[in-house]
PDB file of C-alpha atoms in Angstrom:
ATOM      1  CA  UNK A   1       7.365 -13.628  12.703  1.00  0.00           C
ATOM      2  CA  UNK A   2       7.600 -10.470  14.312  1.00  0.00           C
ATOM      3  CA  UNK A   3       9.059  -8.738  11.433  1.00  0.00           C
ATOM      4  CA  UNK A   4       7.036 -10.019   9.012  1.00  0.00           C
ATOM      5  CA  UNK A   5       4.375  -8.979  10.799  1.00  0.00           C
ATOM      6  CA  UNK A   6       5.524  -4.992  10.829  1.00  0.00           C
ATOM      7  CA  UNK A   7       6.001  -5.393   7.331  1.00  0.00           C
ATOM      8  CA  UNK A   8       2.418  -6.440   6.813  1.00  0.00           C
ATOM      9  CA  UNK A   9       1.084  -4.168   9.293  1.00  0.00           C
ATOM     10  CA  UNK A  10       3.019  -1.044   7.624  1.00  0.00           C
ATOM     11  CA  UNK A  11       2.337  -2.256   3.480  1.00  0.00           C
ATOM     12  CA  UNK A  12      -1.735  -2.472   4.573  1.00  0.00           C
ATOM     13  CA  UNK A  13      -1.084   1.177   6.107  1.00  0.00           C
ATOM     14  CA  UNK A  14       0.508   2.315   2.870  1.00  0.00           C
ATOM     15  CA  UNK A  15      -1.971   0.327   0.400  1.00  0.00           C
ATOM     16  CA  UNK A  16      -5.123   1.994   3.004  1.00  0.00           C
ATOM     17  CA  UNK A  17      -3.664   5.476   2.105  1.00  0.00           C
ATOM     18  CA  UNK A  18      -3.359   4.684  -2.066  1.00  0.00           C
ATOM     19  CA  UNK A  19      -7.357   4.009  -1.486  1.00  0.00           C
ATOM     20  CA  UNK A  20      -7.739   7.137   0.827  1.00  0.00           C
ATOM     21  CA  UNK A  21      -8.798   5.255   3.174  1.00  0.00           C
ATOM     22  CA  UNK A  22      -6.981   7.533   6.285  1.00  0.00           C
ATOM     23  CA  UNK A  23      -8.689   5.923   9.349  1.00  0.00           C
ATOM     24  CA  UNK A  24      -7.745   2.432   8.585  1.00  0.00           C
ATOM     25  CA  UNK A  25      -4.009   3.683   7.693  1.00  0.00           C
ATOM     26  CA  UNK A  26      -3.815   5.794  10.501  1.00  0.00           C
ATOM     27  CA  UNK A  27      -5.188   2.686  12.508  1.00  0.00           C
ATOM     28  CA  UNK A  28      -2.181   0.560  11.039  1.00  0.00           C
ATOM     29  CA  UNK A  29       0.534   3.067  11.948  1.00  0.00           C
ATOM     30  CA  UNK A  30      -0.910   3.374  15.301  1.00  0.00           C
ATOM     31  CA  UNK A  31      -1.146   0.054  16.053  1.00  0.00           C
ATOM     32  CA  UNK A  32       2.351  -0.534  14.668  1.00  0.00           C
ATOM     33  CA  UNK A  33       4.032   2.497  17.025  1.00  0.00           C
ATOM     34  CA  UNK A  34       2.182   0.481  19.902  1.00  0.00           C
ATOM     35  CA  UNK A  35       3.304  -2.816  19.135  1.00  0.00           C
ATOM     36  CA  UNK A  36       7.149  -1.220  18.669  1.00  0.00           C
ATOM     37  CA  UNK A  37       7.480   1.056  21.293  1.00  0.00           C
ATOM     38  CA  UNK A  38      10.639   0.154  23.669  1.00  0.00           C
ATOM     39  CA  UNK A  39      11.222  -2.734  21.316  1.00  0.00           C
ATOM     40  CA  UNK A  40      12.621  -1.015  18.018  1.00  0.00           C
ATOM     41  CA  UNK A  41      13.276   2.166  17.499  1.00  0.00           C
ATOM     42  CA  UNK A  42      13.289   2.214  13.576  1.00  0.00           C
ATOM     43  CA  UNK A  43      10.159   0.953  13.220  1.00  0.00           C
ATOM     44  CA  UNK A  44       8.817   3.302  15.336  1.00  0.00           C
ATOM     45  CA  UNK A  45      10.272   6.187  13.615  1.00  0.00           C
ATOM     46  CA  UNK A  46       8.632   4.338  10.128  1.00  0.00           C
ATOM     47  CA  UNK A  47       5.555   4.414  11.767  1.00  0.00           C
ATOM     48  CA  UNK A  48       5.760   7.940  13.245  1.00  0.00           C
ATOM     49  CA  UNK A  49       6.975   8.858   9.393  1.00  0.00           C
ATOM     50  CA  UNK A  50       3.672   7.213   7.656  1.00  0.00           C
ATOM     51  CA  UNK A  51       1.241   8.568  10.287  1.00  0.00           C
ATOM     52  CA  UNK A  52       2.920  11.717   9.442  1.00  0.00           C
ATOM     53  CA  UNK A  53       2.707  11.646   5.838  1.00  0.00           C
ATOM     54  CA  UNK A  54      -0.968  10.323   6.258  1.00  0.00           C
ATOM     55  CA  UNK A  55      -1.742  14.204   8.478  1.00  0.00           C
ATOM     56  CA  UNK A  56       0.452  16.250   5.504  1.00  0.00           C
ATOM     57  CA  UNK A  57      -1.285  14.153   2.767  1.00  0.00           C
ATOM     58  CA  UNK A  58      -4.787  15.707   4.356  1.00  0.00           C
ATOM     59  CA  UNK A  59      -3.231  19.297   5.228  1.00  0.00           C
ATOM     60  CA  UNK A  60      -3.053  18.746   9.242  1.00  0.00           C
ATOM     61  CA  UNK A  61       0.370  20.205   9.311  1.00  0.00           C
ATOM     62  CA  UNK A  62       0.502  20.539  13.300  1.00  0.00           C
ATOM     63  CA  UNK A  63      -0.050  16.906  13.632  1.00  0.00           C
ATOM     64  CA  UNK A  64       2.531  16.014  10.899  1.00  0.00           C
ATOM     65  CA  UNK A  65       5.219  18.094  11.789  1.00  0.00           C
ATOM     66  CA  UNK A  66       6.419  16.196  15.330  1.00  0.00           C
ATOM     67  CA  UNK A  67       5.794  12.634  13.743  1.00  0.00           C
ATOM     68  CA  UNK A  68       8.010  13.730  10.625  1.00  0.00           C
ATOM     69  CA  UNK A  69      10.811  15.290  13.089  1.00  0.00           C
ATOM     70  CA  UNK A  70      10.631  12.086  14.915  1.00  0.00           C
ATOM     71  CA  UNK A  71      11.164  10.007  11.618  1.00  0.00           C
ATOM     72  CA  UNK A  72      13.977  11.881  10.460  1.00  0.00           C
ATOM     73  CA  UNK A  73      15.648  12.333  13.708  1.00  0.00           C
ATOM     74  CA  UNK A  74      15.741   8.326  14.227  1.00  0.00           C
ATOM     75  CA  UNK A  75      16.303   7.649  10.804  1.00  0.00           C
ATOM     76  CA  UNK A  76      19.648   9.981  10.822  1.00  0.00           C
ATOM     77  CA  UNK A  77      20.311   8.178  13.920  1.00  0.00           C
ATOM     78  CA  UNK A  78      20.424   5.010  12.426  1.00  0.00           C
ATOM     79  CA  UNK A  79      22.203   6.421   8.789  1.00  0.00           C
ATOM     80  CA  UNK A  80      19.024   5.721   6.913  1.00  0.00           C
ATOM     81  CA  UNK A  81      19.356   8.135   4.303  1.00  0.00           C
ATOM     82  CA  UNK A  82      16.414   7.473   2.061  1.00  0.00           C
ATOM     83  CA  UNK A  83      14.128   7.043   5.377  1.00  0.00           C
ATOM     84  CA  UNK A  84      15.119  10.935   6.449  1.00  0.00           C
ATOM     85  CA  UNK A  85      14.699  12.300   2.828  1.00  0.00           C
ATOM     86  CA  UNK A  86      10.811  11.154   2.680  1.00  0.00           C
ATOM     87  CA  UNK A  87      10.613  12.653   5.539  1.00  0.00           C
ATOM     88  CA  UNK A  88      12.386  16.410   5.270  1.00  0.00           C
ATOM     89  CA  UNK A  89      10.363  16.931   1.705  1.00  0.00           C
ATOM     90  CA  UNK A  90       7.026  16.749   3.189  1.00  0.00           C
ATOM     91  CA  UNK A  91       8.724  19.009   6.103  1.00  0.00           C
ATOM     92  CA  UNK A  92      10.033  21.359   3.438  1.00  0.00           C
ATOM     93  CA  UNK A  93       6.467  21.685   1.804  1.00  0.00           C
ATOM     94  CA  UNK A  94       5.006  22.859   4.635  1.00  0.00           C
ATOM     95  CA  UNK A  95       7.331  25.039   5.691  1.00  0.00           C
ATOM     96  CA  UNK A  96       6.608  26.443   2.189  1.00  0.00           C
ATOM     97  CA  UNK A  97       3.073  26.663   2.631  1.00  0.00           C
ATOM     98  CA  UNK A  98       3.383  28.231   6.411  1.00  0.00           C
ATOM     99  CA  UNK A  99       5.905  30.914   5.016  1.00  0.00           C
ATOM    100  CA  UNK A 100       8.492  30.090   6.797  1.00  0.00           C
ATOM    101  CA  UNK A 101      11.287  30.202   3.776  1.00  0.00           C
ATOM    102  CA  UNK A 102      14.479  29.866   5.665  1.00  0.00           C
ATOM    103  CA  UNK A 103      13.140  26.700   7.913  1.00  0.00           C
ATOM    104  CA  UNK A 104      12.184  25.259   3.921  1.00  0.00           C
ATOM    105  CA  UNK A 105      15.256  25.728   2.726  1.00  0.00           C
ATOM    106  CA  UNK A 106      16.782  23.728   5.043  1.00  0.00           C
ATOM    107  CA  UNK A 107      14.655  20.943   4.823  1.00  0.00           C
ATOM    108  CA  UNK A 108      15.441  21.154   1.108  1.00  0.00           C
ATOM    109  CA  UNK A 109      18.905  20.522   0.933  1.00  0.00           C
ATOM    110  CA  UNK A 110      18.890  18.498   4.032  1.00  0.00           C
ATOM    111  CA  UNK A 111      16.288  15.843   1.603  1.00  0.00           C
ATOM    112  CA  UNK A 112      18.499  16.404  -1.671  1.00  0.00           C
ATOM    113  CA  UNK A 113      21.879  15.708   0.316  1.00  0.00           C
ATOM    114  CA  UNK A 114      20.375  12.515   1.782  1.00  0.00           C
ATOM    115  CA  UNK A 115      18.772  11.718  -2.236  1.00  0.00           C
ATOM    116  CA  UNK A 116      21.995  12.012  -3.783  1.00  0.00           C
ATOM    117  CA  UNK A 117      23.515  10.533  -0.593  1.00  0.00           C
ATOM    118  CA  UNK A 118      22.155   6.911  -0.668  1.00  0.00           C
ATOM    119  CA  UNK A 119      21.131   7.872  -4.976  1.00  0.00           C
ATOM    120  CA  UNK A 120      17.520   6.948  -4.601  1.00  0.00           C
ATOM    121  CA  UNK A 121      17.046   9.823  -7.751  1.00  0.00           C
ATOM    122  CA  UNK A 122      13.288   8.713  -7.710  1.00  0.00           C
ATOM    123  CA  UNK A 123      12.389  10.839  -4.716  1.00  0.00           C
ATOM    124  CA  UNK A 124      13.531  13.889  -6.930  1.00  0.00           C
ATOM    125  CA  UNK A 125       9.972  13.807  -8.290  1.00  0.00           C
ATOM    126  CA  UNK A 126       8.715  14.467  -5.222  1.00  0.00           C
ATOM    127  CA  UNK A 127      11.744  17.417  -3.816  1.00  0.00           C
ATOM    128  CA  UNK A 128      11.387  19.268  -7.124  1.00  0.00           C
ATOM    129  CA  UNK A 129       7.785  20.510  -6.799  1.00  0.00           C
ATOM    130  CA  UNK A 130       9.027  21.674  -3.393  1.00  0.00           C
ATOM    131  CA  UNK A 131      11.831  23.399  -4.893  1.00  0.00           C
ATOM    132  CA  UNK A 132       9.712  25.190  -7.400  1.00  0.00           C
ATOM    133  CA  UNK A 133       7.266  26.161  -4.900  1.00  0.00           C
ATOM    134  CA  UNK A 134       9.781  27.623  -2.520  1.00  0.00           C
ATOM    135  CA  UNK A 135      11.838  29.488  -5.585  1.00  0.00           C
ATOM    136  CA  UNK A 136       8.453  30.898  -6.417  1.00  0.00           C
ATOM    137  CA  UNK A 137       7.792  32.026  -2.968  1.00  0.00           C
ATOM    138  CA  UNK A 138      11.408  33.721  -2.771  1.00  0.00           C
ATOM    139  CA  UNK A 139      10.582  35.460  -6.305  1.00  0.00           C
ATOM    140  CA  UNK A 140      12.505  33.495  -8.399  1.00  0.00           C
ATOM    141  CA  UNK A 141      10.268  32.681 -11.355  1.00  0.00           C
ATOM    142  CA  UNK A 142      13.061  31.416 -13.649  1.00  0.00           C
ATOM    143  CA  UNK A 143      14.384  29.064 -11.296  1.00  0.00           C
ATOM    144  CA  UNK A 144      11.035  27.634 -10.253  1.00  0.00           C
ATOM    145  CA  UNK A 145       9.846  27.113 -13.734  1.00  0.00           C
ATOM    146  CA  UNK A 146      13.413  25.082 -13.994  1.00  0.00           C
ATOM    147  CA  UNK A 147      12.387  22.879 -10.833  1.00  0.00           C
ATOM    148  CA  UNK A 148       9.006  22.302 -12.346  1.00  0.00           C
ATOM    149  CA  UNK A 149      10.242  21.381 -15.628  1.00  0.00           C
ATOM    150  CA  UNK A 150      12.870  19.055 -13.369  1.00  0.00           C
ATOM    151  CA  UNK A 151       9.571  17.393 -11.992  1.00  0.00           C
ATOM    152  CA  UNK A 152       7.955  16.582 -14.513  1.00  0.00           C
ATOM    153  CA  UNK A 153      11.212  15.017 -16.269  1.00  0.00           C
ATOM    154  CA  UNK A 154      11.352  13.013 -12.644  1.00  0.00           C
ATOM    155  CA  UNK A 155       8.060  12.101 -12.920  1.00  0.00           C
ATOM    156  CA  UNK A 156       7.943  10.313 -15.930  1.00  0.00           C
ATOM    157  CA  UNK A 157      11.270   8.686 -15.856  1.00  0.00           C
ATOM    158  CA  UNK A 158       9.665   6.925 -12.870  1.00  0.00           C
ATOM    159  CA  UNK A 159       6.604   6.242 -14.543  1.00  0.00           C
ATOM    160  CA  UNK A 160       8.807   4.427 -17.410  1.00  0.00           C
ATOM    161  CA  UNK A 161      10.462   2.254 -14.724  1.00  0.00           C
ATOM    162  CA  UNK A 162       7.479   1.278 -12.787  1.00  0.00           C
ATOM    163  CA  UNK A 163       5.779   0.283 -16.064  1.00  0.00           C
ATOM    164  CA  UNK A 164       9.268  -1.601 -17.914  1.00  0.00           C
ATOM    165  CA  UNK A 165       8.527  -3.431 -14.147  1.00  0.00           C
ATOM    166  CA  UNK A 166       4.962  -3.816 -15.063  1.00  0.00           C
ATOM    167  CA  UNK A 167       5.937  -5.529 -18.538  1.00  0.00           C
ATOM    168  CA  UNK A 168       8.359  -7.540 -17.059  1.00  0.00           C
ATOM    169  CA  UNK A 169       5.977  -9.145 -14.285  1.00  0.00           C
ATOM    170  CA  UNK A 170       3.761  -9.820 -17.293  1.00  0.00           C
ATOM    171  CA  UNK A 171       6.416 -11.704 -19.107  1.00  0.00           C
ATOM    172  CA  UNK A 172       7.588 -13.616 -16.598  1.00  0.00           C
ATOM    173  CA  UNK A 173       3.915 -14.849 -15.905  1.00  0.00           C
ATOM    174  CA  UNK A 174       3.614 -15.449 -19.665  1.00  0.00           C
ATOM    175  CA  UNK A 175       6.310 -17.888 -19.771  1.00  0.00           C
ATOM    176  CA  UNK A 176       5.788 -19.452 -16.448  1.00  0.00           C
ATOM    177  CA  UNK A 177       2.351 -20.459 -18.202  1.00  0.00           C
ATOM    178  CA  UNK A 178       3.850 -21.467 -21.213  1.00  0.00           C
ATOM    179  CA  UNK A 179       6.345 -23.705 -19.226  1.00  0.00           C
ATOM    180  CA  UNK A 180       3.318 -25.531 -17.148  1.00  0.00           C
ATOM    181  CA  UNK A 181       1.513 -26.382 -19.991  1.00  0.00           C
ATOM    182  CA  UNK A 182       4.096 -27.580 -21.658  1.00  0.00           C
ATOM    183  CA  UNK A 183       4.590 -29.870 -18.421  1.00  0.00           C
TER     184      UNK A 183
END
Protein backbone atom coordinates (compact mmCIF):
# COMPACT_ATOMS: atom_id res chain seq x y z
CA UNK A 1 0.00 0.00 0.00
CA UNK A 2 2.94 1.99 -0.02
CA UNK A 3 2.01 3.94 -2.97
CA UNK A 4 -1.25 4.53 -2.16
CA UNK A 5 -0.20 5.79 0.79
CA UNK A 6 2.21 8.70 -0.93
CA UNK A 7 -0.62 9.46 -2.94
CA UNK A 8 -2.76 10.16 0.08
CA UNK A 9 -0.10 11.69 1.99
CA UNK A 10 0.79 14.19 -1.05
CA UNK A 11 -3.36 14.95 -2.22
CA UNK A 12 -3.96 15.95 1.83
CA UNK A 13 -0.69 18.22 1.33
CA UNK A 14 -2.17 19.75 -1.80
CA UNK A 15 -5.97 19.93 -0.48
CA UNK A 16 -4.12 21.61 3.16
CA UNK A 17 -2.60 24.32 0.83
CA UNK A 18 -6.22 25.06 -1.29
CA UNK A 19 -7.44 25.83 2.55
CA UNK A 20 -4.16 27.78 3.40
CA UNK A 21 -3.59 25.73 5.78
CA UNK A 22 0.64 25.81 5.29
CA UNK A 23 1.71 23.99 8.52
CA UNK A 24 -0.33 20.95 8.00
CA UNK A 25 0.84 20.89 4.13
CA UNK A 26 4.20 21.57 4.92
CA UNK A 27 3.78 18.74 7.64
CA UNK A 28 2.56 16.31 4.75
CA UNK A 29 5.45 17.04 2.39
CA UNK A 30 7.80 16.63 5.18
CA UNK A 31 6.65 13.64 6.36
CA UNK A 32 6.43 12.30 2.80
CA UNK A 33 10.40 13.34 1.93
CA UNK A 34 11.06 11.30 5.27
CA UNK A 35 9.17 8.36 4.55
CA UNK A 36 10.90 8.39 0.73
CA UNK A 37 14.24 9.22 1.28
CA UNK A 38 16.75 6.36 -0.12
CA UNK A 39 13.62 4.55 -1.21
CA UNK A 40 12.32 6.67 -4.31
CA UNK A 41 13.72 9.30 -5.71
CA UNK A 42 10.62 10.77 -7.61
CA UNK A 43 8.65 11.05 -4.86
CA UNK A 44 11.06 12.78 -3.14
CA UNK A 45 11.63 15.29 -5.75
CA UNK A 46 7.37 15.64 -5.67
CA UNK A 47 7.68 16.30 -2.25
CA UNK A 48 10.69 18.66 -2.38
CA UNK A 49 8.48 20.38 -5.44
CA UNK A 50 5.16 20.90 -3.13
CA UNK A 51 7.12 22.03 -0.04
CA UNK A 52 8.59 24.35 -2.47
CA UNK A 53 5.61 25.69 -4.00
CA UNK A 54 4.04 25.85 -0.40
CA UNK A 55 7.50 28.62 0.61
CA UNK A 56 6.89 30.58 -3.08
CA UNK A 57 3.07 30.49 -2.51
CA UNK A 58 3.94 32.58 0.96
CA UNK A 59 6.95 34.69 -0.62
CA UNK A 60 9.94 32.68 1.25
CA UNK A 61 11.88 32.56 -1.92
CA UNK A 62 15.27 31.33 -0.19
CA UNK A 63 13.53 28.35 1.12
CA UNK A 64 11.77 27.60 -2.24
CA UNK A 65 14.43 27.99 -4.50
CA UNK A 66 16.71 24.62 -3.48
CA UNK A 67 13.45 22.43 -3.04
CA UNK A 68 12.26 23.64 -6.64
CA UNK A 69 15.94 22.97 -8.16
CA UNK A 70 15.74 19.66 -6.53
CA UNK A 71 12.25 18.90 -8.18
CA UNK A 72 13.21 19.82 -11.50
CA UNK A 73 16.59 18.36 -11.46
CA UNK A 74 15.03 14.75 -10.54
CA UNK A 75 12.15 15.21 -12.54
CA UNK A 76 14.45 15.88 -15.83
CA UNK A 77 16.25 12.96 -14.58
CA UNK A 78 13.51 10.79 -14.81
CA UNK A 79 11.91 12.62 -18.34
CA UNK A 80 8.99 13.95 -16.38
CA UNK A 81 8.23 16.82 -18.36
CA UNK A 82 5.12 18.23 -16.79
CA UNK A 83 6.78 17.54 -13.16
CA UNK A 84 9.92 20.05 -14.22
CA UNK A 85 7.57 22.69 -15.85
CA UNK A 86 5.57 23.29 -12.37
CA UNK A 87 8.54 23.58 -11.11
CA UNK A 88 10.80 26.17 -13.46
CA UNK A 89 7.54 28.71 -13.53
CA UNK A 90 7.51 29.30 -9.92
CA UNK A 91 11.53 29.48 -10.40
CA UNK A 92 11.02 31.94 -13.24
CA UNK A 93 8.68 34.20 -11.02
CA UNK A 94 11.04 34.72 -8.63
CA UNK A 95 13.75 35.28 -10.53
CA UNK A 96 11.42 38.03 -11.85
CA UNK A 97 10.69 39.42 -8.64
CA UNK A 98 14.60 39.24 -7.39
CA UNK A 99 15.68 41.04 -10.72
CA UNK A 100 17.55 38.69 -11.94
CA UNK A 101 16.14 38.81 -15.80
CA UNK A 102 18.55 36.59 -17.57
CA UNK A 103 18.31 33.61 -14.76
CA UNK A 104 14.09 34.23 -15.58
CA UNK A 105 14.40 33.87 -18.88
CA UNK A 106 15.76 30.73 -18.70
CA UNK A 107 13.48 29.29 -16.46
CA UNK A 108 10.88 30.52 -18.96
CA UNK A 109 11.59 28.71 -21.90
CA UNK A 110 13.05 25.87 -20.02
CA UNK A 111 8.91 25.52 -18.46
CA UNK A 112 7.32 26.34 -22.03
CA UNK A 113 9.69 23.71 -23.85
CA UNK A 114 8.76 21.06 -21.26
CA UNK A 115 4.62 22.48 -21.66
CA UNK A 116 4.61 22.04 -25.22
CA UNK A 117 6.93 19.03 -24.72
CA UNK A 118 4.60 16.53 -22.92
CA UNK A 119 1.30 19.32 -24.28
CA UNK A 120 -0.08 19.80 -20.83
CA UNK A 121 -1.31 23.57 -22.47
CA UNK A 122 -3.10 24.07 -19.02
CA UNK A 123 0.05 25.12 -17.21
CA UNK A 124 0.19 28.07 -19.82
CA UNK A 125 -2.13 29.88 -17.40
CA UNK A 126 0.22 29.80 -14.98
CA UNK A 127 3.84 30.60 -17.45
CA UNK A 128 2.01 33.52 -19.07
CA UNK A 129 1.68 35.85 -16.06
CA UNK A 130 5.39 35.10 -15.71
CA UNK A 131 6.01 36.02 -19.15
CA UNK A 132 4.19 39.28 -18.87
CA UNK A 133 5.85 40.13 -15.76
CA UNK A 134 9.32 39.52 -17.04
CA UNK A 135 8.50 41.42 -20.62
CA UNK A 136 7.41 44.23 -18.38
CA UNK A 137 10.50 44.18 -16.37
CA UNK A 138 12.72 44.14 -19.70
CA UNK A 139 10.50 47.22 -21.00
CA UNK A 140 8.49 45.58 -23.29
CA UNK A 141 4.97 46.85 -22.64
CA UNK A 142 3.45 45.53 -25.90
CA UNK A 143 4.60 42.17 -25.47
CA UNK A 144 3.58 41.88 -21.83
CA UNK A 145 0.15 43.18 -22.38
CA UNK A 146 0.12 40.17 -25.18
CA UNK A 147 1.20 37.55 -22.38
CA UNK A 148 -1.44 38.93 -20.10
CA UNK A 149 -4.10 38.87 -22.56
CA UNK A 150 -2.58 35.06 -23.30
CA UNK A 151 -3.42 34.43 -19.50
CA UNK A 152 -6.38 35.29 -19.17
CA UNK A 153 -7.47 33.35 -22.51
CA UNK A 154 -5.54 30.27 -20.52
CA UNK A 155 -7.32 30.88 -17.66
CA UNK A 156 -10.66 30.52 -18.67
CA UNK A 157 -10.29 27.82 -21.19
CA UNK A 158 -9.33 25.86 -18.05
CA UNK A 159 -12.04 27.09 -16.10
CA UNK A 160 -14.49 25.75 -19.02
CA UNK A 161 -12.88 22.28 -18.75
CA UNK A 162 -12.83 21.91 -15.08
CA UNK A 163 -16.51 22.93 -15.01
CA UNK A 164 -17.76 20.66 -18.54
CA UNK A 165 -15.92 18.02 -15.76
CA UNK A 166 -18.04 19.41 -13.07
CA UNK A 167 -21.34 18.86 -15.25
CA UNK A 168 -20.35 15.68 -16.24
CA UNK A 169 -19.75 14.23 -12.57
CA UNK A 170 -23.23 15.62 -11.99
CA UNK A 171 -24.73 13.66 -14.78
CA UNK A 172 -23.29 10.67 -14.23
CA UNK A 173 -24.59 10.80 -10.52
CA UNK A 174 -27.99 11.79 -11.95
CA UNK A 175 -28.39 8.72 -13.86
CA UNK A 176 -26.69 6.38 -11.53
CA UNK A 177 -29.76 7.51 -9.23
CA UNK A 178 -32.16 7.18 -11.77
CA UNK A 179 -30.85 3.59 -12.54
CA UNK A 180 -31.13 2.46 -8.61
CA UNK A 181 -34.43 3.48 -8.27
CA UNK A 182 -35.49 2.08 -11.06
CA UNK A 183 -33.89 -1.24 -9.51
Amino acid sequence: YLNRWRHAINTMGLTYRELARWEESDACFNRLIEQAAGQSEQWVGIASGNLGQNYYLRGSYEKAIPLLKLDMRLAEQYEDWGLAAGSAIPMADIFVQQGHLKEAKAYIDMAYLYIHRVRQTDRLRRLYPVMSKWHTAMGQQQQAALYLDSALVAGKRFNEKFNALKLMRANQEAMANRQEADL
